[in-house]
Amino acid sequence: MRVIVTGGAGFLGSHLCEALLKSGTTVVCVDDLSTGRLSNVDQFQDNPLFTFINADVSTGIDIDGPVDAVAHLASPASPPDYHRLPLETLAVGSRGTEHALRLALKKDARFVLASTSEVYGDPAVHPQTEEYWGNVNSIGPRSVYDEAKRFAEAISMAYARSCGVNVGIVRIFNTFGPRMRPGDGRVVSSFITQALNGAPLTIYGDGTQTRSFCYVDDLVRGIVAMLQSDEPGPINLGNPAEHTVLELAEMILEITGSKSFIEFHRLPVDDPTRRQPDISRAGTRLGWTPQVPTSVGLRRTVSFFQSQPLEVRAAAETVAGAQFEGARSTSVIHSEALAKTA
Ligand code: UDP
C-alpha cells in the first residue's frame, strides 16, 4: 500500500506517517513546513518506505507511480497559526483540497479529509453528533479555518458525488501529544510550556469553557481505520472526556509539580464555549474508541516536553500572555490559592 500524507511533517501528520510506516506501508509525506517541522520526520528519512517532498499542496501536487490513498491533513490548525496565516489557511482548505482530490481521482485512490470539530463552531447541540450542521460565524477571525474546512468537506462530497472519488471525512476534535510545538499556542502545549518554565498559565476567559482532549495515538488509529475502510463519514474522532480549561490547567500543574500562577486573560472572539464529540458513529462504523485517558496522555506529553528543554525555554516568550489582539491580563491568582478554594 502507498499513501500520500499531506501535512505529514506536522504534529498529527508525523504520527500518521509513523503508524503507517510501522505497518509496512509506503509513505510519501508532502509538507511545505509552514507549520510542520523537518525534525518531526527526520527519524524516518533512512526508512526506504519513506519519501519527503517539500511542497505546498495549495499550488499543486503531482506524484509519480501508483497511489492507494491520500490523507489530506495539510493546514495550519492552531488558532494563533491560522490567525497568522489566514490566506494560506483558506488556500490549503480550498485549492489544496481540490489538488489532493484530483490526485486521488487520477490515481483511483481512497481520499480521507482531516476535517475538524470547528465545523460545528460554537455549538448549540451538545455533545456534537455528525448530524449537527453547526453554528459558525462566517466573517469572524476563526472563519478562515472553520469555513475553509467546511468548504473542504463540501468539495470532497462534490468529488465523491460527481466523479466517484472514494471519499471519507473525519472531524478531528482537540488532540495532543508528543511533537506538538511548545510555541504553537494551543492550550495543552502552552500550559505545559508555561508550567515547565515556571511562567504563569494563561487562561482565556474564566476557564469554564470546555474541550475534550484526545491523545494522538488514539486519534491516529482512527484515521488509519478510516483510510482502510470505504466509509464516507463524516465521522467524529475525539475523546469524549470533557474538561474545563481551568481543570486542564490544574491537571498540568499537578503533573509537572509546577508552582506557576494562573493568569486570566480576555476570551478570544468566537471562542467556542463547549466541545465534546459524540463518537457513537466511530464505534459502530470503524470499531474505534479512544483508549488512553487524558491524564495518562498528558504525562507522556509532559515527558516529551521535558526532553526538549531548549525548545521549551525558547517558546517562553511566544506563549507568554494572550496571543490575540486586544487581549490583556485581567487578573492573576496563585495556583495554591486556587487549590484551596477548589
Ligand atoms: N486557551 C487558553 N489559554 C491558552 C490557549 C488557549 O485558555 O493559552 C483556551 C482557548 O481560549 C480555548 C481552549 O483553551 O477556549 C482551547 O484552545 P486551543 O487553542 O487549544 O484550541 P481550540 O479548541 O480553541 O481550537
Coordinates of C-alpha atoms and ligand atoms in Angstrom, one line a residue:
M1 CA 0.0 0.0 0.0
R2 CA 1.3 3.5 -0.9
V3 CA -0.2 6.5 1.0
I4 CA 0.3 10.2 0.4
V5 CA 0.1 12.3 3.6
T6 CA -0.3 16.0 3.0
G7 CA 0.8 17.9 6.1
G8 CA 2.9 14.8 7.0
A9 CA 5.6 16.8 8.9
G10 CA 3.0 18.3 11.2
F11 CA 2.2 17.1 14.7
L12 CA -0.6 14.8 13.7
G13 CA 0.7 14.1 10.2
S14 CA 4.1 12.8 11.5
H15 CA 2.3 10.4 13.9
L16 CA 0.2 9.2 11.0
C17 CA 3.4 8.6 8.9
E18 CA 4.9 6.7 11.7
A19 CA 1.9 4.4 12.2
L20 CA 1.7 3.7 8.5
L21 CA 5.4 3.0 8.2
K22 CA 5.2 0.6 11.2
S23 CA 2.5 -1.4 9.4
G24 CA 4.8 -1.7 6.3
T25 CA 3.0 1.0 4.2
T26 CA 4.9 3.2 1.8
V27 CA 4.5 6.8 2.7
V28 CA 5.0 10.0 0.7
C29 CA 4.9 12.9 3.0
V30 CA 4.1 16.3 1.4
D31 CA 4.6 19.4 3.5
D32 CA 5.7 23.0 2.9
L33 CA 7.0 23.2 6.5
S34 CA 5.0 26.4 7.2
T35 CA 3.8 24.9 10.5
G36 CA 5.2 21.4 10.2
R37 CA 8.9 20.6 11.1
L38 CA 11.5 18.5 9.4
S39 CA 12.6 17.4 12.9
N40 CA 9.2 15.6 13.2
V41 CA 10.1 13.3 10.3
D42 CA 13.9 13.2 10.5
Q43 CA 13.7 9.8 12.1
F44 CA 12.0 8.3 9.1
Q45 CA 14.4 9.6 6.5
D46 CA 16.5 6.4 6.5
N47 CA 13.5 4.2 6.0
P48 CA 13.3 3.1 2.3
L49 CA 9.4 3.2 2.6
F50 CA 9.5 7.0 3.4
T51 CA 9.8 9.9 1.0
F52 CA 9.6 13.6 1.9
I53 CA 8.5 16.2 -0.6
N54 CA 8.8 19.8 0.4
A55 CA 5.8 21.3 -1.5
D56 CA 2.7 23.4 -0.9
V57 CA -0.3 21.4 -1.9
S58 CA -2.2 24.7 -2.5
T59 CA -0.1 25.3 -5.6
G60 CA -0.4 21.7 -6.9
I61 CA 0.7 18.1 -6.3
D62 CA 2.0 15.6 -8.7
I63 CA 3.1 12.2 -7.7
D64 CA 4.6 9.5 -9.9
G65 CA 3.6 5.9 -9.6
P66 CA 0.6 4.2 -8.0
V67 CA -1.2 5.7 -5.0
D68 CA -3.7 3.7 -2.9
A69 CA -4.8 6.5 -0.6
V70 CA -4.4 10.2 0.0
A71 CA -4.7 11.5 3.6
H72 CA -5.2 15.3 3.4
L73 CA -4.1 16.8 6.6
A74 CA -2.2 19.9 5.4
S75 CA -3.4 23.1 7.1
P76 CA -2.4 25.4 9.9
A77 CA -4.5 24.1 12.8
S78 CA -3.6 26.0 15.9
P79 CA -5.6 29.2 16.3
P80 CA -2.5 31.5 16.5
D81 CA -1.2 29.8 13.4
Y82 CA -4.3 30.3 11.3
H83 CA -4.7 33.9 12.6
R84 CA -1.1 34.5 11.4
L85 CA -1.7 32.6 8.1
P86 CA -5.3 33.5 7.1
L87 CA -4.9 33.4 3.4
E88 CA -2.7 30.3 3.4
T89 CA -5.3 28.6 5.6
L90 CA -8.1 29.4 3.1
A91 CA -5.9 28.4 0.2
V92 CA -5.0 25.0 1.6
G93 CA -8.6 24.2 2.6
S94 CA -9.9 25.1 -0.8
R95 CA -7.3 24.9 -3.6
G96 CA -5.1 22.5 -1.6
T97 CA -8.1 20.1 -1.0
E98 CA -9.0 20.2 -4.7
H99 CA -5.5 19.4 -5.7
A100 CA -5.4 16.5 -3.3
L101 CA -8.8 15.3 -4.6
R102 CA -7.7 15.5 -8.2
L103 CA -4.7 13.4 -7.3
A104 CA -7.0 10.8 -5.7
L105 CA -9.2 10.9 -8.8
K106 CA -6.3 10.4 -11.2
K107 CA -4.8 7.5 -9.1
D108 CA -8.2 5.9 -8.3
A109 CA -7.2 6.2 -4.6
R110 CA -9.1 6.4 -1.4
F111 CA -9.3 10.1 -0.1
V112 CA -9.5 10.9 3.6
L113 CA -10.1 14.5 4.6
A114 CA -8.9 15.7 8.0
S115 CA -11.8 17.9 8.9
T116 CA -12.4 19.4 12.3
S117 CA -14.8 19.9 15.2
E118 CA -14.6 23.6 14.2
V119 CA -17.2 22.9 11.5
Y120 CA -19.6 22.9 14.5
G121 CA -18.5 26.4 15.5
D122 CA -19.8 27.4 18.9
P123 CA -22.2 24.5 19.1
A124 CA -25.9 24.8 20.1
V125 CA -26.0 21.0 20.3
H126 CA -24.1 19.1 23.0
P127 CA -22.4 16.7 22.6
Q128 CA -21.9 17.2 18.9
T129 CA -23.2 14.5 16.6
E130 CA -22.3 14.3 12.9
E131 CA -25.9 15.3 12.1
Y132 CA -25.5 18.7 13.7
W133 CA -24.9 21.4 11.0
G134 CA -23.0 23.8 13.2
N135 CA -23.0 27.4 14.4
V136 CA -20.2 29.2 12.6
N137 CA -19.6 32.9 12.3
S138 CA -18.6 33.2 8.6
I139 CA -16.9 36.6 9.0
G140 CA -15.2 36.2 12.4
P141 CA -11.5 35.7 12.9
R142 CA -11.8 31.9 13.2
S143 CA -13.7 31.7 9.9
V144 CA -10.6 31.4 7.8
Y145 CA -10.1 27.9 9.4
D146 CA -13.8 26.9 10.0
E147 CA -15.1 27.9 6.6
A148 CA -12.0 26.5 4.8
K149 CA -12.7 23.2 6.4
R150 CA -16.4 23.4 5.7
F151 CA -15.6 24.1 2.0
A152 CA -13.1 21.2 2.1
E153 CA -16.0 18.9 3.2
A154 CA -18.3 20.3 0.5
I155 CA -15.8 19.9 -2.3
S156 CA -14.9 16.4 -1.1
M157 CA -18.5 15.4 -1.3
A158 CA -18.8 17.0 -4.7
Y159 CA -15.9 14.9 -6.0
A160 CA -17.5 11.8 -4.4
R161 CA -20.9 12.5 -6.0
S162 CA -19.9 13.8 -9.4
C163 CA -16.5 12.0 -10.1
G164 CA -16.9 8.9 -7.9
V165 CA -13.9 9.6 -5.7
N166 CA -13.9 7.2 -2.7
V167 CA -14.1 10.0 0.0
G168 CA -14.0 9.7 3.7
I169 CA -14.3 12.6 6.1
V170 CA -13.1 12.6 9.7
R171 CA -13.9 15.5 12.1
I172 CA -11.0 15.7 14.5
F173 CA -11.5 17.2 18.0
N174 CA -8.8 18.6 20.1
T175 CA -5.7 16.3 20.0
F176 CA -2.5 16.5 21.9
G177 CA 0.7 14.5 22.4
P178 CA 4.5 14.4 21.8
R179 CA 5.7 16.6 18.8
M180 CA 3.4 19.4 19.5
R181 CA 5.4 22.6 19.1
P182 CA 5.9 24.2 22.5
G183 CA 5.1 27.6 21.0
D184 CA 2.2 26.6 18.8
G185 CA -0.3 28.4 21.0
R186 CA -2.7 25.6 21.6
V187 CA -3.9 25.2 25.2
V188 CA -2.2 21.9 26.1
S189 CA 1.2 22.9 24.6
S190 CA 1.0 26.4 26.1
F191 CA 0.1 25.3 29.6
I192 CA 2.9 22.6 29.7
T193 CA 5.4 25.1 28.3
Q194 CA 4.4 27.7 30.8
A195 CA 4.4 25.3 33.7
L196 CA 7.8 23.9 32.9
N197 CA 9.2 27.4 32.6
G198 CA 7.7 28.5 35.9
A199 CA 5.7 31.1 34.0
P200 CA 2.0 32.0 34.6
L201 CA -0.5 29.7 32.9
T202 CA -2.7 32.0 30.7
I203 CA -6.3 31.1 30.9
Y204 CA -8.5 32.9 28.3
G205 CA -11.9 33.9 29.8
D206 CA -12.8 32.4 33.2
G207 CA -11.7 28.9 32.2
T208 CA -15.2 27.4 32.3
Q209 CA -15.2 26.8 28.5
T210 CA -14.7 23.0 27.8
R211 CA -12.8 20.9 25.4
S212 CA -12.4 17.1 25.1
F213 CA -8.8 16.1 24.6
C214 CA -7.7 13.1 22.7
Y215 CA -4.3 11.5 22.9
V216 CA -2.6 11.4 19.5
D217 CA -2.0 7.6 19.3
D218 CA -5.8 7.1 19.6
L219 CA -6.6 9.7 17.0
V220 CA -4.1 8.2 14.5
R221 CA -5.7 4.7 15.0
G222 CA -9.0 6.3 13.9
I223 CA -7.5 7.9 10.8
V224 CA -5.8 4.6 9.8
A225 CA -9.2 2.8 10.2
M226 CA -10.8 5.4 8.0
L227 CA -8.1 5.0 5.4
Q228 CA -8.6 1.2 5.3
S229 CA -12.4 1.5 5.0
D230 CA -14.8 2.7 2.4
E231 CA -16.8 4.6 5.0
P232 CA -17.8 8.1 3.7
G233 CA -18.4 9.7 7.1
P234 CA -18.3 12.3 8.3
I235 CA -17.1 10.6 11.5
N236 CA -16.2 12.4 14.7
L237 CA -12.8 11.4 16.2
G238 CA -12.0 12.6 19.6
N239 CA -12.0 11.6 23.3
P240 CA -15.4 12.4 24.9
A241 CA -13.8 13.1 28.3
E242 CA -14.8 16.7 28.6
H243 CA -12.8 19.1 30.8
T244 CA -12.9 22.8 31.5
V245 CA -9.8 24.8 30.6
L246 CA -9.4 25.5 34.3
E247 CA -9.4 21.8 35.1
L248 CA -6.8 21.3 32.4
A249 CA -4.6 23.9 33.9
E250 CA -4.9 22.2 37.3
M251 CA -4.0 18.8 35.9
I252 CA -0.9 20.2 34.2
L253 CA 0.2 22.0 37.4
E254 CA -0.2 18.7 39.3
I255 CA 1.6 16.6 36.7
T256 CA 4.5 19.0 36.4
G257 CA 4.7 19.9 40.1
S258 CA 4.9 23.5 38.9
K259 CA 4.2 26.4 41.3
S260 CA 3.2 28.7 38.4
F261 CA 0.5 31.2 38.9
I262 CA -2.7 31.2 36.8
E263 CA -3.5 34.3 34.9
F264 CA -6.8 35.2 33.4
H265 CA -6.9 36.9 30.0
R266 CA -9.7 38.1 27.8
L267 CA -11.5 35.3 25.8
P268 CA -10.8 35.5 22.1
V269 CA -13.6 36.4 19.8
D270 CA -15.9 33.4 18.9
D271 CA -14.0 31.0 21.1
P272 CA -16.4 28.0 21.4
T273 CA -17.9 27.7 24.9
R274 CA -18.0 23.9 24.9
R275 CA -17.0 21.0 22.8
Q276 CA -17.5 17.3 23.2
P277 CA -17.7 14.6 20.5
D278 CA -20.5 12.1 20.2
I279 CA -18.4 9.1 19.0
S280 CA -21.1 6.5 18.6
R281 CA -20.7 6.5 14.8
A282 CA -16.9 5.9 15.0
G283 CA -17.7 3.0 17.3
T284 CA -20.3 1.3 15.0
R285 CA -18.7 2.1 11.7
L286 CA -15.0 1.8 12.4
G287 CA -15.0 -0.1 15.7
W288 CA -13.0 2.8 17.1
T289 CA -12.9 4.1 20.7
P290 CA -10.1 6.0 22.4
Q291 CA -8.0 4.0 24.9
V292 CA -5.7 6.5 26.5
P293 CA -7.1 8.5 29.4
T294 CA -6.4 12.2 29.2
S295 CA -4.3 12.2 32.4
V296 CA -2.0 9.4 31.0
G297 CA -1.6 11.2 27.7
L298 CA -0.8 14.4 29.5
R299 CA 2.0 12.6 31.5
R300 CA 3.5 11.3 28.2
T301 CA 3.3 14.8 26.7
V302 CA 4.9 16.4 29.7
S303 CA 7.8 13.9 29.5
F304 CA 8.2 14.7 25.8
F305 CA 8.4 18.5 26.6
Q306 CA 10.8 17.8 29.4
S307 CA 13.1 16.0 26.8
Q308 CA 13.2 19.3 24.8
P309 CA 14.3 21.8 27.4
L310 CA 15.9 24.3 24.9
E311 CA 12.8 24.4 22.7
V312 CA 10.5 24.8 25.8
R313 CA 12.7 27.6 27.1
A314 CA 12.8 29.3 23.7
A315 CA 9.0 29.2 23.4
A316 CA 8.5 31.1 26.7
E317 CA 8.1 34.4 25.1
T318 CA 5.8 33.1 22.4
V319 CA 3.3 31.7 24.8
A320 CA 3.6 34.5 27.4
G321 CA 0.3 36.4 27.6
A322 CA -2.7 36.1 25.4
Q323 CA -1.8 35.8 21.7
F324 CA -4.9 37.6 20.4
E325 CA -5.2 41.3 19.5
G326 CA -6.6 43.4 22.3
A327 CA -6.2 40.6 24.9
R328 CA -4.6 41.6 28.2
S329 CA -4.2 40.2 31.6
T330 CA -7.3 40.9 33.8
S331 CA -6.4 39.2 37.0
V332 CA -3.8 36.9 38.5
I333 CA -4.3 34.3 41.2
H334 CA -1.8 31.9 42.7
S335 CA -2.4 28.3 41.9
E336 CA -2.1 27.3 45.6
A337 CA -4.9 29.7 46.5
L338 CA -6.9 28.2 43.7
A339 CA -6.4 24.7 45.1
K340 CA -7.6 25.8 48.5
T341 CA -10.8 27.2 47.1
A342 CA -11.5 24.1 44.9
Ligands
UDP1 N1 -6.8 28.7 25.8 C1 -6.4 29.3 27.0 N2 -5.1 29.6 27.1 C2 -4.2 29.5 26.2 C3 -4.5 28.9 24.9 C4 -5.9 28.5 24.8 O1 -7.2 29.4 27.9 O2 -3.0 29.8 26.4 C5 -8.2 28.3 25.6 C6 -8.8 28.8 24.3 O3 -9.4 30.1 24.5 C7 -9.9 27.7 24.1 C8 -9.2 26.4 24.6 O4 -8.2 26.9 25.5 O5 -11.1 28.0 24.9 C9 -8.7 25.6 23.6 O6 -7.8 26.4 22.8 P1 -6.9 25.8 21.6 O7 -6.2 26.9 21.0 O8 -6.1 24.7 22.1 O9 -7.9 25.1 20.5 P2 -9.4 25.4 20.0 O10 -10.1 24.3 20.6 O11 -9.9 26.7 20.5 O12 -9.2 25.3 18.6

